[in-house]
mmCIF file of C-alpha atoms in Angstrom:
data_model
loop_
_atom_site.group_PDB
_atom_site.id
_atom_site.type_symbol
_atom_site.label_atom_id
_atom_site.label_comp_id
_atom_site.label_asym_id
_atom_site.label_seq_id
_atom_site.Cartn_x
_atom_site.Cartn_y
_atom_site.Cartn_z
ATOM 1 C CA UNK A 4 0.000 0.000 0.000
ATOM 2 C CA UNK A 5 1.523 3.340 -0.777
ATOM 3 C CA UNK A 6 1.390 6.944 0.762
ATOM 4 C CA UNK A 7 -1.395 7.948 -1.241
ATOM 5 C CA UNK A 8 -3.925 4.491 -1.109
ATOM 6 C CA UNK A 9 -2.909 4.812 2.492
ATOM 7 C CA UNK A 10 -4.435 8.298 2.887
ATOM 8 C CA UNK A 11 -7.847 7.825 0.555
ATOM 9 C CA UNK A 12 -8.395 4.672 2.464
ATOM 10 C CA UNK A 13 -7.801 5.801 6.132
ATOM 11 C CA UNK A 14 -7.369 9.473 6.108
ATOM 12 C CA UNK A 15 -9.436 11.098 3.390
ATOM 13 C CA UNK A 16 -13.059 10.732 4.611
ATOM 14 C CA UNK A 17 -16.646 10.434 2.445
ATOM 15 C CA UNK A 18 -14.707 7.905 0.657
ATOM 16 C CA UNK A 19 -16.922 4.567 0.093
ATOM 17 C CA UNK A 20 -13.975 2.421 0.808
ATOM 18 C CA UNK A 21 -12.931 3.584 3.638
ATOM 19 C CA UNK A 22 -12.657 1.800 7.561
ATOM 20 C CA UNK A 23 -12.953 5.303 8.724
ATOM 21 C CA UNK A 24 -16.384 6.623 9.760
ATOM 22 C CA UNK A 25 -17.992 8.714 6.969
ATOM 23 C CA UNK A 26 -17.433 12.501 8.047
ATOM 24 C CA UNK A 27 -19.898 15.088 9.372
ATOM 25 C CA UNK A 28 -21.059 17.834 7.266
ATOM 26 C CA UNK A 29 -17.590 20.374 7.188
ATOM 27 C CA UNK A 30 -17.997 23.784 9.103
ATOM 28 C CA UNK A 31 -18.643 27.058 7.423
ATOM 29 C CA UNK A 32 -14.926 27.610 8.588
ATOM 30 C CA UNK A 33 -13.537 25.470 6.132
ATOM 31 C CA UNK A 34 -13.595 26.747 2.980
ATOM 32 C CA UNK A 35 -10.963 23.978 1.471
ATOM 33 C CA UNK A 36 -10.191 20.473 2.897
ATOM 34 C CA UNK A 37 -8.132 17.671 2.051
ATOM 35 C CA UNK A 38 -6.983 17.487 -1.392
ATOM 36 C CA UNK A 39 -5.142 20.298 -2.689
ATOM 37 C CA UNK A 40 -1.765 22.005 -1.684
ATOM 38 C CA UNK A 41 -3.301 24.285 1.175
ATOM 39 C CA UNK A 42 -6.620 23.580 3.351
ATOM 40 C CA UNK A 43 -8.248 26.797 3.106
ATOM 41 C CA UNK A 44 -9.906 27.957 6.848
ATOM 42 C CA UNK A 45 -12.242 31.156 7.308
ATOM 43 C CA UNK A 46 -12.908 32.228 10.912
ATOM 44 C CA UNK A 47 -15.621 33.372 11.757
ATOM 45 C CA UNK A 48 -15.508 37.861 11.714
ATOM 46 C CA UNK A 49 -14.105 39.013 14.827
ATOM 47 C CA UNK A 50 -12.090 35.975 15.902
ATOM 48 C CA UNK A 51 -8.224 35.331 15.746
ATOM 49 C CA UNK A 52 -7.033 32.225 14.955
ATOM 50 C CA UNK A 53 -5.305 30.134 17.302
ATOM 51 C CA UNK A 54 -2.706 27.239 16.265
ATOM 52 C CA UNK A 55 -0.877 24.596 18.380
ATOM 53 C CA UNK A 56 1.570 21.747 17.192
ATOM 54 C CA UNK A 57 2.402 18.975 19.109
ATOM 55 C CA UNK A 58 4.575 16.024 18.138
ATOM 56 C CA UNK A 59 4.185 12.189 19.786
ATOM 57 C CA UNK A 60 7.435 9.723 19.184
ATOM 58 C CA UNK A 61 6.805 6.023 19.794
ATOM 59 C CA UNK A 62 9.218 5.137 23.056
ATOM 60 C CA UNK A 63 9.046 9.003 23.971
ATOM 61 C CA UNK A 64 5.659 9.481 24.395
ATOM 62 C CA UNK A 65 3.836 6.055 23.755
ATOM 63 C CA UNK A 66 4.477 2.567 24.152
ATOM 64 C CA UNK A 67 5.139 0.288 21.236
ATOM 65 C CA UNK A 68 1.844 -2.060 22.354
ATOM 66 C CA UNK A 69 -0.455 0.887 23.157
ATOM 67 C CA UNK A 70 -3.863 0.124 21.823
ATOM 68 C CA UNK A 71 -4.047 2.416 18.029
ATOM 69 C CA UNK A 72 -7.150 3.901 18.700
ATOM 70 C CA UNK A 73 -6.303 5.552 21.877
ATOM 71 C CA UNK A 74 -3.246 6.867 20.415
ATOM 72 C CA UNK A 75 -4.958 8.599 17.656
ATOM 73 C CA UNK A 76 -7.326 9.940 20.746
ATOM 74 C CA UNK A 77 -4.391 11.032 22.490
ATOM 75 C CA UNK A 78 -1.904 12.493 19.424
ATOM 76 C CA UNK A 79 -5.255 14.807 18.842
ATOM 77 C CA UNK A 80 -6.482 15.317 22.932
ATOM 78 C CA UNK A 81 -3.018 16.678 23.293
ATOM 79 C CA UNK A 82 -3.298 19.410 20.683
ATOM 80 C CA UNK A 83 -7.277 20.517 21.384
ATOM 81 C CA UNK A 84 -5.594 20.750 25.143
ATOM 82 C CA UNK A 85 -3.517 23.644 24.129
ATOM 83 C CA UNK A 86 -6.973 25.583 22.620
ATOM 84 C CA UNK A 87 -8.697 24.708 25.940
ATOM 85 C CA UNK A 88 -6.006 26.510 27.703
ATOM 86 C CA UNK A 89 -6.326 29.271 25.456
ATOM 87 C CA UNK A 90 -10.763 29.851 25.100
ATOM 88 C CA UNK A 91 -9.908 28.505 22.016
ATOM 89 C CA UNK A 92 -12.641 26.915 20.070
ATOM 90 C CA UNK A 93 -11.980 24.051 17.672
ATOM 91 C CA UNK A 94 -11.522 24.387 13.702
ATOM 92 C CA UNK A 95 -9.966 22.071 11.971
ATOM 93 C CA UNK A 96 -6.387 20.074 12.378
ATOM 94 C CA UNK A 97 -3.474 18.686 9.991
ATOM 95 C CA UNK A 98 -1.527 15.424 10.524
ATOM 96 C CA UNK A 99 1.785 14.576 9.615
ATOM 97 C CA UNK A 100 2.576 10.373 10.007
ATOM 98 C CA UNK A 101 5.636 8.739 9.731
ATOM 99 C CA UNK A 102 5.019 4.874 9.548
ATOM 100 C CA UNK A 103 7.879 2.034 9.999
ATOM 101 C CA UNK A 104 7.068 -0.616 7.189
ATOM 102 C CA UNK A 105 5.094 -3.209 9.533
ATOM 103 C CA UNK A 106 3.002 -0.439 10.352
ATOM 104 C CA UNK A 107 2.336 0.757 6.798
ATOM 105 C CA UNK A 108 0.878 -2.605 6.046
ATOM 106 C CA UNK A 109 -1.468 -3.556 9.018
ATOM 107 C CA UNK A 110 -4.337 -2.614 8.181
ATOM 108 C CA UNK A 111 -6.429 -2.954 10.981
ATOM 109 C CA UNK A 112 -3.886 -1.404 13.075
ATOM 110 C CA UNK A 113 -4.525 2.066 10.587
ATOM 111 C CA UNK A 114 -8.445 1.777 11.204
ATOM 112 C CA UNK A 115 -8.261 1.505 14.673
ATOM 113 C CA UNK A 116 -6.037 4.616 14.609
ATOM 114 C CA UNK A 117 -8.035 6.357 12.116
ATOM 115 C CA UNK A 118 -11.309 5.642 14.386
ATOM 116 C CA UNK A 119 -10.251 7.136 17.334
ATOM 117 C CA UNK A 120 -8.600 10.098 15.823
ATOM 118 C CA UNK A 121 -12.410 10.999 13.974
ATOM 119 C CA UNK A 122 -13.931 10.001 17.039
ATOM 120 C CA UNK A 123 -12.286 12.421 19.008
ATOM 121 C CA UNK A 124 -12.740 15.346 16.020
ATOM 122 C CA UNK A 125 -16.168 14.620 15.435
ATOM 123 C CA UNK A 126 -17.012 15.283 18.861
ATOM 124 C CA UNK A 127 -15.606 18.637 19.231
ATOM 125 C CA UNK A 128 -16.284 19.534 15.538
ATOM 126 C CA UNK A 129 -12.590 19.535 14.214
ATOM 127 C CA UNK A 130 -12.074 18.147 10.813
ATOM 128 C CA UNK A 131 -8.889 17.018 9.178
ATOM 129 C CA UNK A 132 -7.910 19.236 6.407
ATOM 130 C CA UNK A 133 -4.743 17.849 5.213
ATOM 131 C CA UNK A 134 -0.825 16.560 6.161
ATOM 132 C CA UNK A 135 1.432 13.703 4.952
ATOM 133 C CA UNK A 136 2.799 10.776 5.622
ATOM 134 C CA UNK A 137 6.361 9.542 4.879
ATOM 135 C CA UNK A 138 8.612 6.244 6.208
ATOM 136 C CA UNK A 139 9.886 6.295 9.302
ATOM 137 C CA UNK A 140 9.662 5.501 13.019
ATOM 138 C CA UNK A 141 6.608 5.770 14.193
ATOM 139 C CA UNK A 142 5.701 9.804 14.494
ATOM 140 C CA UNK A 143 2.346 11.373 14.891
ATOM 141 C CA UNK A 144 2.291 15.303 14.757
ATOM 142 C CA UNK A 145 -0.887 17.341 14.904
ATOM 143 C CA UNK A 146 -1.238 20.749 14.192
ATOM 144 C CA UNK A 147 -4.354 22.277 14.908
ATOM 145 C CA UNK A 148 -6.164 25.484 14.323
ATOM 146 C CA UNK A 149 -8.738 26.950 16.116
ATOM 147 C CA UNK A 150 -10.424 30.465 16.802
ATOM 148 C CA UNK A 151 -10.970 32.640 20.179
ATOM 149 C CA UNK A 152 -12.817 36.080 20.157
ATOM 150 C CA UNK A 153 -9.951 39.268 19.762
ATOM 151 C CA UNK A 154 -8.807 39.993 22.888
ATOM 152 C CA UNK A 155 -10.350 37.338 25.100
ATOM 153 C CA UNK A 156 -7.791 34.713 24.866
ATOM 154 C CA UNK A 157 -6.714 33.009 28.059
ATOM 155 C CA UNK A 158 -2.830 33.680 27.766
ATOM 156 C CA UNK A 159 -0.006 32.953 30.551
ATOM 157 C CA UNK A 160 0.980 36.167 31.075
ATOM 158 C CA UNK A 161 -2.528 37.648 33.092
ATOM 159 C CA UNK A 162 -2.008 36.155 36.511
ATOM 160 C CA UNK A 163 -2.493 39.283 38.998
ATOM 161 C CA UNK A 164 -0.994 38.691 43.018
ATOM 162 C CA UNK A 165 -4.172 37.763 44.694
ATOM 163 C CA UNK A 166 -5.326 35.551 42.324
ATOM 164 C CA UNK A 167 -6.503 32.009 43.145
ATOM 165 C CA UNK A 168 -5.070 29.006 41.594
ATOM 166 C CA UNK A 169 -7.350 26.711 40.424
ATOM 167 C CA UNK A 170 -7.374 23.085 38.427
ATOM 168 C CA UNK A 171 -10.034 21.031 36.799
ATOM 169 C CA UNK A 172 -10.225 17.156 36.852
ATOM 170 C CA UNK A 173 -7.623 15.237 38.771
ATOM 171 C CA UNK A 174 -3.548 15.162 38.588
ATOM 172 C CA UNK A 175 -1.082 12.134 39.035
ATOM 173 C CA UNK A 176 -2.841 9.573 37.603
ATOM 174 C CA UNK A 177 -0.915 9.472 34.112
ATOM 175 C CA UNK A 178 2.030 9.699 36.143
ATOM 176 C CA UNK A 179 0.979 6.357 38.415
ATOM 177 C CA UNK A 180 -0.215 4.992 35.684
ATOM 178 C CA UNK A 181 3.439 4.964 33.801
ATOM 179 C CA UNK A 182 5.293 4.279 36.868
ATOM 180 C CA UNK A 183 3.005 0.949 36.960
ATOM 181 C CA UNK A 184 3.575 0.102 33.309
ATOM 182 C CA UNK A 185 7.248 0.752 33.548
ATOM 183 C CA UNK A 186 7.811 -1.890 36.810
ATOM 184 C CA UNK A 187 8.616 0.782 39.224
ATOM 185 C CA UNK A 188 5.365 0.217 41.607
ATOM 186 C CA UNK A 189 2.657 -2.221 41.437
ATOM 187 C CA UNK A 190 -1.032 -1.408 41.532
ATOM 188 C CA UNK A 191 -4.167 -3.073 42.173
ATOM 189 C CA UNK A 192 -5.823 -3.587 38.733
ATOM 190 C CA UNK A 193 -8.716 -1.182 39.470
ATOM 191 C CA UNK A 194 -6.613 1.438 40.308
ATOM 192 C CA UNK A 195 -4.267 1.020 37.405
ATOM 193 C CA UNK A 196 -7.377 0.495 34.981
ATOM 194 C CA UNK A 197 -8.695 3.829 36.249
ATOM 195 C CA UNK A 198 -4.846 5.393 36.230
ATOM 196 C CA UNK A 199 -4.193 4.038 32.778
ATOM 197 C CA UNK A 200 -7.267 5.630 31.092
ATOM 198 C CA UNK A 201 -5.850 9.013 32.142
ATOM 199 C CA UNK A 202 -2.948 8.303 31.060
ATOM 200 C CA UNK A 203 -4.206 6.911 27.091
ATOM 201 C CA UNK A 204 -7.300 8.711 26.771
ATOM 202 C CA UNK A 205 -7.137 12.293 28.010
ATOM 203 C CA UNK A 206 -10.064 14.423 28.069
ATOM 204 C CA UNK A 207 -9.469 17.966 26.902
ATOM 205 C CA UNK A 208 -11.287 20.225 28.694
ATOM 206 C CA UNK A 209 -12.459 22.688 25.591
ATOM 207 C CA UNK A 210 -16.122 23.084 27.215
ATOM 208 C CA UNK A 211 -14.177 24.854 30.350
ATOM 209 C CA UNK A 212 -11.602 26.867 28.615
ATOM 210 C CA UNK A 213 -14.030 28.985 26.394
ATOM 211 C CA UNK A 214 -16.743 29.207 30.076
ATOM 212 C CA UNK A 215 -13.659 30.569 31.535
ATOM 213 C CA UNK A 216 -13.154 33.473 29.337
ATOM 214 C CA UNK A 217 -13.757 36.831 30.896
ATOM 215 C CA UNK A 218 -13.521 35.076 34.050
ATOM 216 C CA UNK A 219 -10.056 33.781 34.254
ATOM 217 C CA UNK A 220 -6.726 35.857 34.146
ATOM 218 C CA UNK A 221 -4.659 33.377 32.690
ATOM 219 C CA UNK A 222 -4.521 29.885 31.975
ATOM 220 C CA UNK A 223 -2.254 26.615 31.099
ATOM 221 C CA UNK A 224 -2.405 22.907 30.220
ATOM 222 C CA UNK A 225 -0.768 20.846 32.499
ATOM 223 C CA UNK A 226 1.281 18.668 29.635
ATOM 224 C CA UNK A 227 4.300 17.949 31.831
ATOM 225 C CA UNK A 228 3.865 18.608 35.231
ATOM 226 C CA UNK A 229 2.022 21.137 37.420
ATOM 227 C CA UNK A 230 4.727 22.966 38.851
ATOM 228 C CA UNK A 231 6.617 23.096 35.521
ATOM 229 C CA UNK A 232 3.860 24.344 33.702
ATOM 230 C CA UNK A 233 2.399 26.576 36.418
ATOM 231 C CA UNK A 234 6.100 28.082 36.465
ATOM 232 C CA UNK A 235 5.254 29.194 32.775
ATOM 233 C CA UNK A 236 2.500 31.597 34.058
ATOM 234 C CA UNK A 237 4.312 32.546 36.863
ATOM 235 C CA UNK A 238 7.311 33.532 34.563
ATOM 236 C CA UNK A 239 5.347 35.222 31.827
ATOM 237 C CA UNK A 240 3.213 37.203 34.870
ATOM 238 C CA UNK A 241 6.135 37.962 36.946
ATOM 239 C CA UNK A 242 4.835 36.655 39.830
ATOM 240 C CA UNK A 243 4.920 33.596 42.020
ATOM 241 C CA UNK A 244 2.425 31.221 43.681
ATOM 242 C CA UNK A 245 1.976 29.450 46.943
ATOM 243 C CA UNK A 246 0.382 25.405 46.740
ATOM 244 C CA UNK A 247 -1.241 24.082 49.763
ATOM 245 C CA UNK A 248 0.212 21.018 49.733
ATOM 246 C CA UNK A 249 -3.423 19.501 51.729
ATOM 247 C CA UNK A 250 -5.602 20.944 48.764
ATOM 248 C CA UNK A 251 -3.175 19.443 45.812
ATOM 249 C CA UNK A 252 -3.497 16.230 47.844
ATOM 250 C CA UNK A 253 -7.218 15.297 46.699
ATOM 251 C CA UNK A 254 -6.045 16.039 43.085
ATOM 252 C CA UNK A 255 -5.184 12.489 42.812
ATOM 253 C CA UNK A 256 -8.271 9.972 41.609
ATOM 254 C CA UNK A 257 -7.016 6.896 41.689
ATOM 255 C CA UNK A 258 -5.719 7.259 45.484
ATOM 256 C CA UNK A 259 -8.988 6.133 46.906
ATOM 257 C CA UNK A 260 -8.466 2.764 45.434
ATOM 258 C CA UNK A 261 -5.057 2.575 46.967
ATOM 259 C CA UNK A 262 -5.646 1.696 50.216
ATOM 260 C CA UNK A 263 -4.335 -1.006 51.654
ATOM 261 C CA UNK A 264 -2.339 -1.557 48.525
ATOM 262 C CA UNK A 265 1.173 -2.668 48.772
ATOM 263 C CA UNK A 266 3.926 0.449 47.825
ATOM 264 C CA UNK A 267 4.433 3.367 48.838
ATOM 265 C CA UNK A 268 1.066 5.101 48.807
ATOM 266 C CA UNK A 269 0.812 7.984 51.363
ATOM 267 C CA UNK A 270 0.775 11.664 50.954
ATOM 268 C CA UNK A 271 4.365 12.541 51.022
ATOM 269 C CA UNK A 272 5.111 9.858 48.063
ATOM 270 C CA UNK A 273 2.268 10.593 45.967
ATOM 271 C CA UNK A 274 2.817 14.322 45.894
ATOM 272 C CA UNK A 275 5.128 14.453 42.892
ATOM 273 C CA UNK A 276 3.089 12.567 40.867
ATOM 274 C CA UNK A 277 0.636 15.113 41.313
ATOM 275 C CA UNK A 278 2.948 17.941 41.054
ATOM 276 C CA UNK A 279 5.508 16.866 38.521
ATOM 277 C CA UNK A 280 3.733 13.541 36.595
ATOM 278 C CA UNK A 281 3.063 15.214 33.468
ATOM 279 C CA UNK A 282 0.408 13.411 30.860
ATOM 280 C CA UNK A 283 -2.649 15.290 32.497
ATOM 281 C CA UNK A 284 -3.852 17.680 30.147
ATOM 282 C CA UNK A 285 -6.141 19.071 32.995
ATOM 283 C CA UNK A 286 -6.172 22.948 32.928
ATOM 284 C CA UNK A 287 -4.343 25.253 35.638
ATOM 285 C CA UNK A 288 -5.479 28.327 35.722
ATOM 286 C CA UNK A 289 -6.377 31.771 37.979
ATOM 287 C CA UNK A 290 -8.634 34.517 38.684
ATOM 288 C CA UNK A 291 -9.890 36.794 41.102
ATOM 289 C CA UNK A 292 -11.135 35.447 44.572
ATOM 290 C CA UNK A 293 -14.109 37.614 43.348
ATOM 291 C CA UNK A 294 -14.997 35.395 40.691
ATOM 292 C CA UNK A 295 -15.323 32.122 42.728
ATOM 293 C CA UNK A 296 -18.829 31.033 42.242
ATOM 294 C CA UNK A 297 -18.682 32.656 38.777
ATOM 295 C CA UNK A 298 -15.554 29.843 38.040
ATOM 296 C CA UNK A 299 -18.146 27.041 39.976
ATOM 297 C CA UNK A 300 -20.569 28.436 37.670
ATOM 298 C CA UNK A 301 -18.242 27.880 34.771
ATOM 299 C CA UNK A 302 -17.051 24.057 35.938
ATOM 300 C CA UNK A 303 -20.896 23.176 36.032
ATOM 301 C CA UNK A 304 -21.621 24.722 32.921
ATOM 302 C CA UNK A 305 -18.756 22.563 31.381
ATOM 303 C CA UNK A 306 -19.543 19.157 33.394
ATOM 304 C CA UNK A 307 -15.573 19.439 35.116
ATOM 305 C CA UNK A 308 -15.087 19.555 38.503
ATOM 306 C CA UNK A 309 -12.534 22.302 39.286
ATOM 307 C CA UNK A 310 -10.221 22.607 42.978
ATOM 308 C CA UNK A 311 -8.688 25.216 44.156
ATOM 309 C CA UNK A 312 -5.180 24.717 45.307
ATOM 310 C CA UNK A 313 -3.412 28.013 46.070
ATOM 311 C CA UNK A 314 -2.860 31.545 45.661
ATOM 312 C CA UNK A 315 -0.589 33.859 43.266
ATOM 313 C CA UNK A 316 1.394 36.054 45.241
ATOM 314 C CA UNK A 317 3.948 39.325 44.638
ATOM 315 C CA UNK A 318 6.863 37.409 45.577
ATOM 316 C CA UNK A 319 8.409 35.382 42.689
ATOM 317 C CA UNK A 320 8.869 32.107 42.571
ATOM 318 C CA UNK A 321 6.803 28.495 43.760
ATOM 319 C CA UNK A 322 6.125 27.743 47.378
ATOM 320 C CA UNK A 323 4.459 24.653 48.940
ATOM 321 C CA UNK A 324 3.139 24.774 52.420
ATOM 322 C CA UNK A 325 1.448 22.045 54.609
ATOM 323 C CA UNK A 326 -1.586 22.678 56.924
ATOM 324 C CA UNK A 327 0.414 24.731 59.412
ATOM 325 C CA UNK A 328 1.981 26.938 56.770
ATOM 326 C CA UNK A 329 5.462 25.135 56.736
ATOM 327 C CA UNK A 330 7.283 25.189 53.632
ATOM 328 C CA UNK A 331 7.531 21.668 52.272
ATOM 329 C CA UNK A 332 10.549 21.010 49.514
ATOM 330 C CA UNK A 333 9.691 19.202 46.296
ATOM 331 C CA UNK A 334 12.927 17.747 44.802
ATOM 332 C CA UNK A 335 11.243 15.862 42.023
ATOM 333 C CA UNK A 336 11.154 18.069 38.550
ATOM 334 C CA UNK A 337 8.489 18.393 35.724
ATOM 335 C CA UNK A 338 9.096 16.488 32.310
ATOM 336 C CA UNK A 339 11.781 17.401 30.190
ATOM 337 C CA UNK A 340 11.705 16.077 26.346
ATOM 338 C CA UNK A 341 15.273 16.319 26.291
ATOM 339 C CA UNK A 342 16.163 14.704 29.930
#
């Protein structure tokens, strides 16, 4: 099968012969899809356009056995993550695919990638427009485009001192998750069911990001680590932030099924999963202690639940504190794609 059959059979949707699901109806927004030298995309008047690339390496990112449809889930969760963080609503996306030869050839292997990539854009309304494919190890890189009204995108650079720091969903899990499938702890198989879901099939929180706008100051996805990427708004805002270590605590989900479970499972251990673990694609964000039941509002509005974990304060830099305001040190670090 060659680059071309490849992408008419798996890629290129409304095509009879296809394993792919036939496509919805294409937005207004796209003017030009698939099939020429340049998707042509038309936001809507008023908006900017917002774009995001992000790049998944087989041994880097995912494991050679991971199932194929939850990678093509995750290679595009990862991407509509970054316009969640922004207010960013969905447009469209581009993939680029290298393939090693075995993988070129197996065809149901393609399908089940191809069906939970469309899966994924057809709920949020994001069509493929276009990309390529070449030989190679196995690659998956998404760019994708979306738009956010002028001047109301959630950017890193708005956190304010007195600011609350909030984050939706749950933190660490990935993180556990990996450590389980590496060898380096063993959990019970409801808590690494529950751990590994997190960690294969994230859930981009789009609905929250654009209910946050006008509320929030500024806003992240946590891709590799909550104190790595919260260090990113604190940088950009010039100001710093103080976690309460009891409130981060509860972040983790998969903790209540840990009990009794053999490992190291307290507090003090599980912390830098939650802080450092990366893989979470939950939302970290902050805004005035004014807005809280407007943010509540917002997390019901979007169906995510939403904790509050801290403050932003003057002083530069990240602080952790237990219940009686002692600092606590965290030695582990947030994800490094070069480490």
């Amino acid at each position: 099968m060659g680059e071309f059959e490849l992408i008419e059979r798996f890629f290129k949707r409304n095509q009879a012969a296809t394993p792919a699901p036939t496509a919805p109806e294409a937005p207004d927004s796209i003017a030009l899809g698939i099939g020429d030298d340049c998707a042509l995309l038309q936001p809507a008047p008023g908006m900017q356009l917002a774009v995001s690339t992000d790049l998944l390496v087989e041994g880097r990112h995912f494991f050679a056995d991971v199932d194929p449809a939850a990678l093509g889930h995750k290679a595009l969760a990862v991407n509509l993550s970054d316009l969640a963080a922004m207010g960013a609503e969905p447009l469209a996306f581009t993939l680029a695919l290298a393939l090693p030869p075995e993988r070129a050839q197996d065809e149901a292997w393609l399908a089940a990638l191809a069906q939970g990539l469309f899966a994924l854009a057809d709920a949020h309304g994001c069509p493929l427009v276009g990309g390529d494919t070449t030989a190679g190890p196995l690659t998956l890189c998404i760019t994708v485009f979306g738009q956010v009204p002028a001047g109301h995108a959630l950017r890193r650079d708005g956190a304010r001192a007195g600011d609350d720091l909030w984050v939706s969903g749950t933190l660490g899990d990935a993180r556990l998750a990996l450590a389980a499938l590496r060898g380096e702890i063993d959990l019970p198989a409801e808590a690494l069911a529950q751990a590994r879901q997190r960690l294969e099939r994230p859930t981009p929180r789009l609905a929250l990001g654009t209910a946050l706008r006008g509320i929030a100051h500024s806003a992240i996805d946590v891709s590799d680590g909550l104190a790595g990427d919260l260090g990113h708004i604190l940088k950009a805002s010039q100001v710093g932030a103080v976690i309460k270590v009891a409130d981060a605590s509860r972040l983790i989900a998969a903790r209540a099924l840990l009990a009794g479970a053999e490992g190291p499972f307290g507090l003090k251990s599980l912390l830098p999963f939650i802080l450092t673990g990366g893989d979470d694609y939950e939302l970290a964000f902050t805004a005035p202690p004014a807005a809280r039941a407007a943010v509540q509002a917002a997390a019901q509005r979007a169906a995510t639940p939403v904790t509050r974990i801290g403050r932003i304060e003057a002083e530069p830099g990240l602080r952790l504190i237990d219940a009686d305001g002692h600092a606590t040190p965290l030695a582990a670090r947030a994800f490094d794609h070069f480490a």
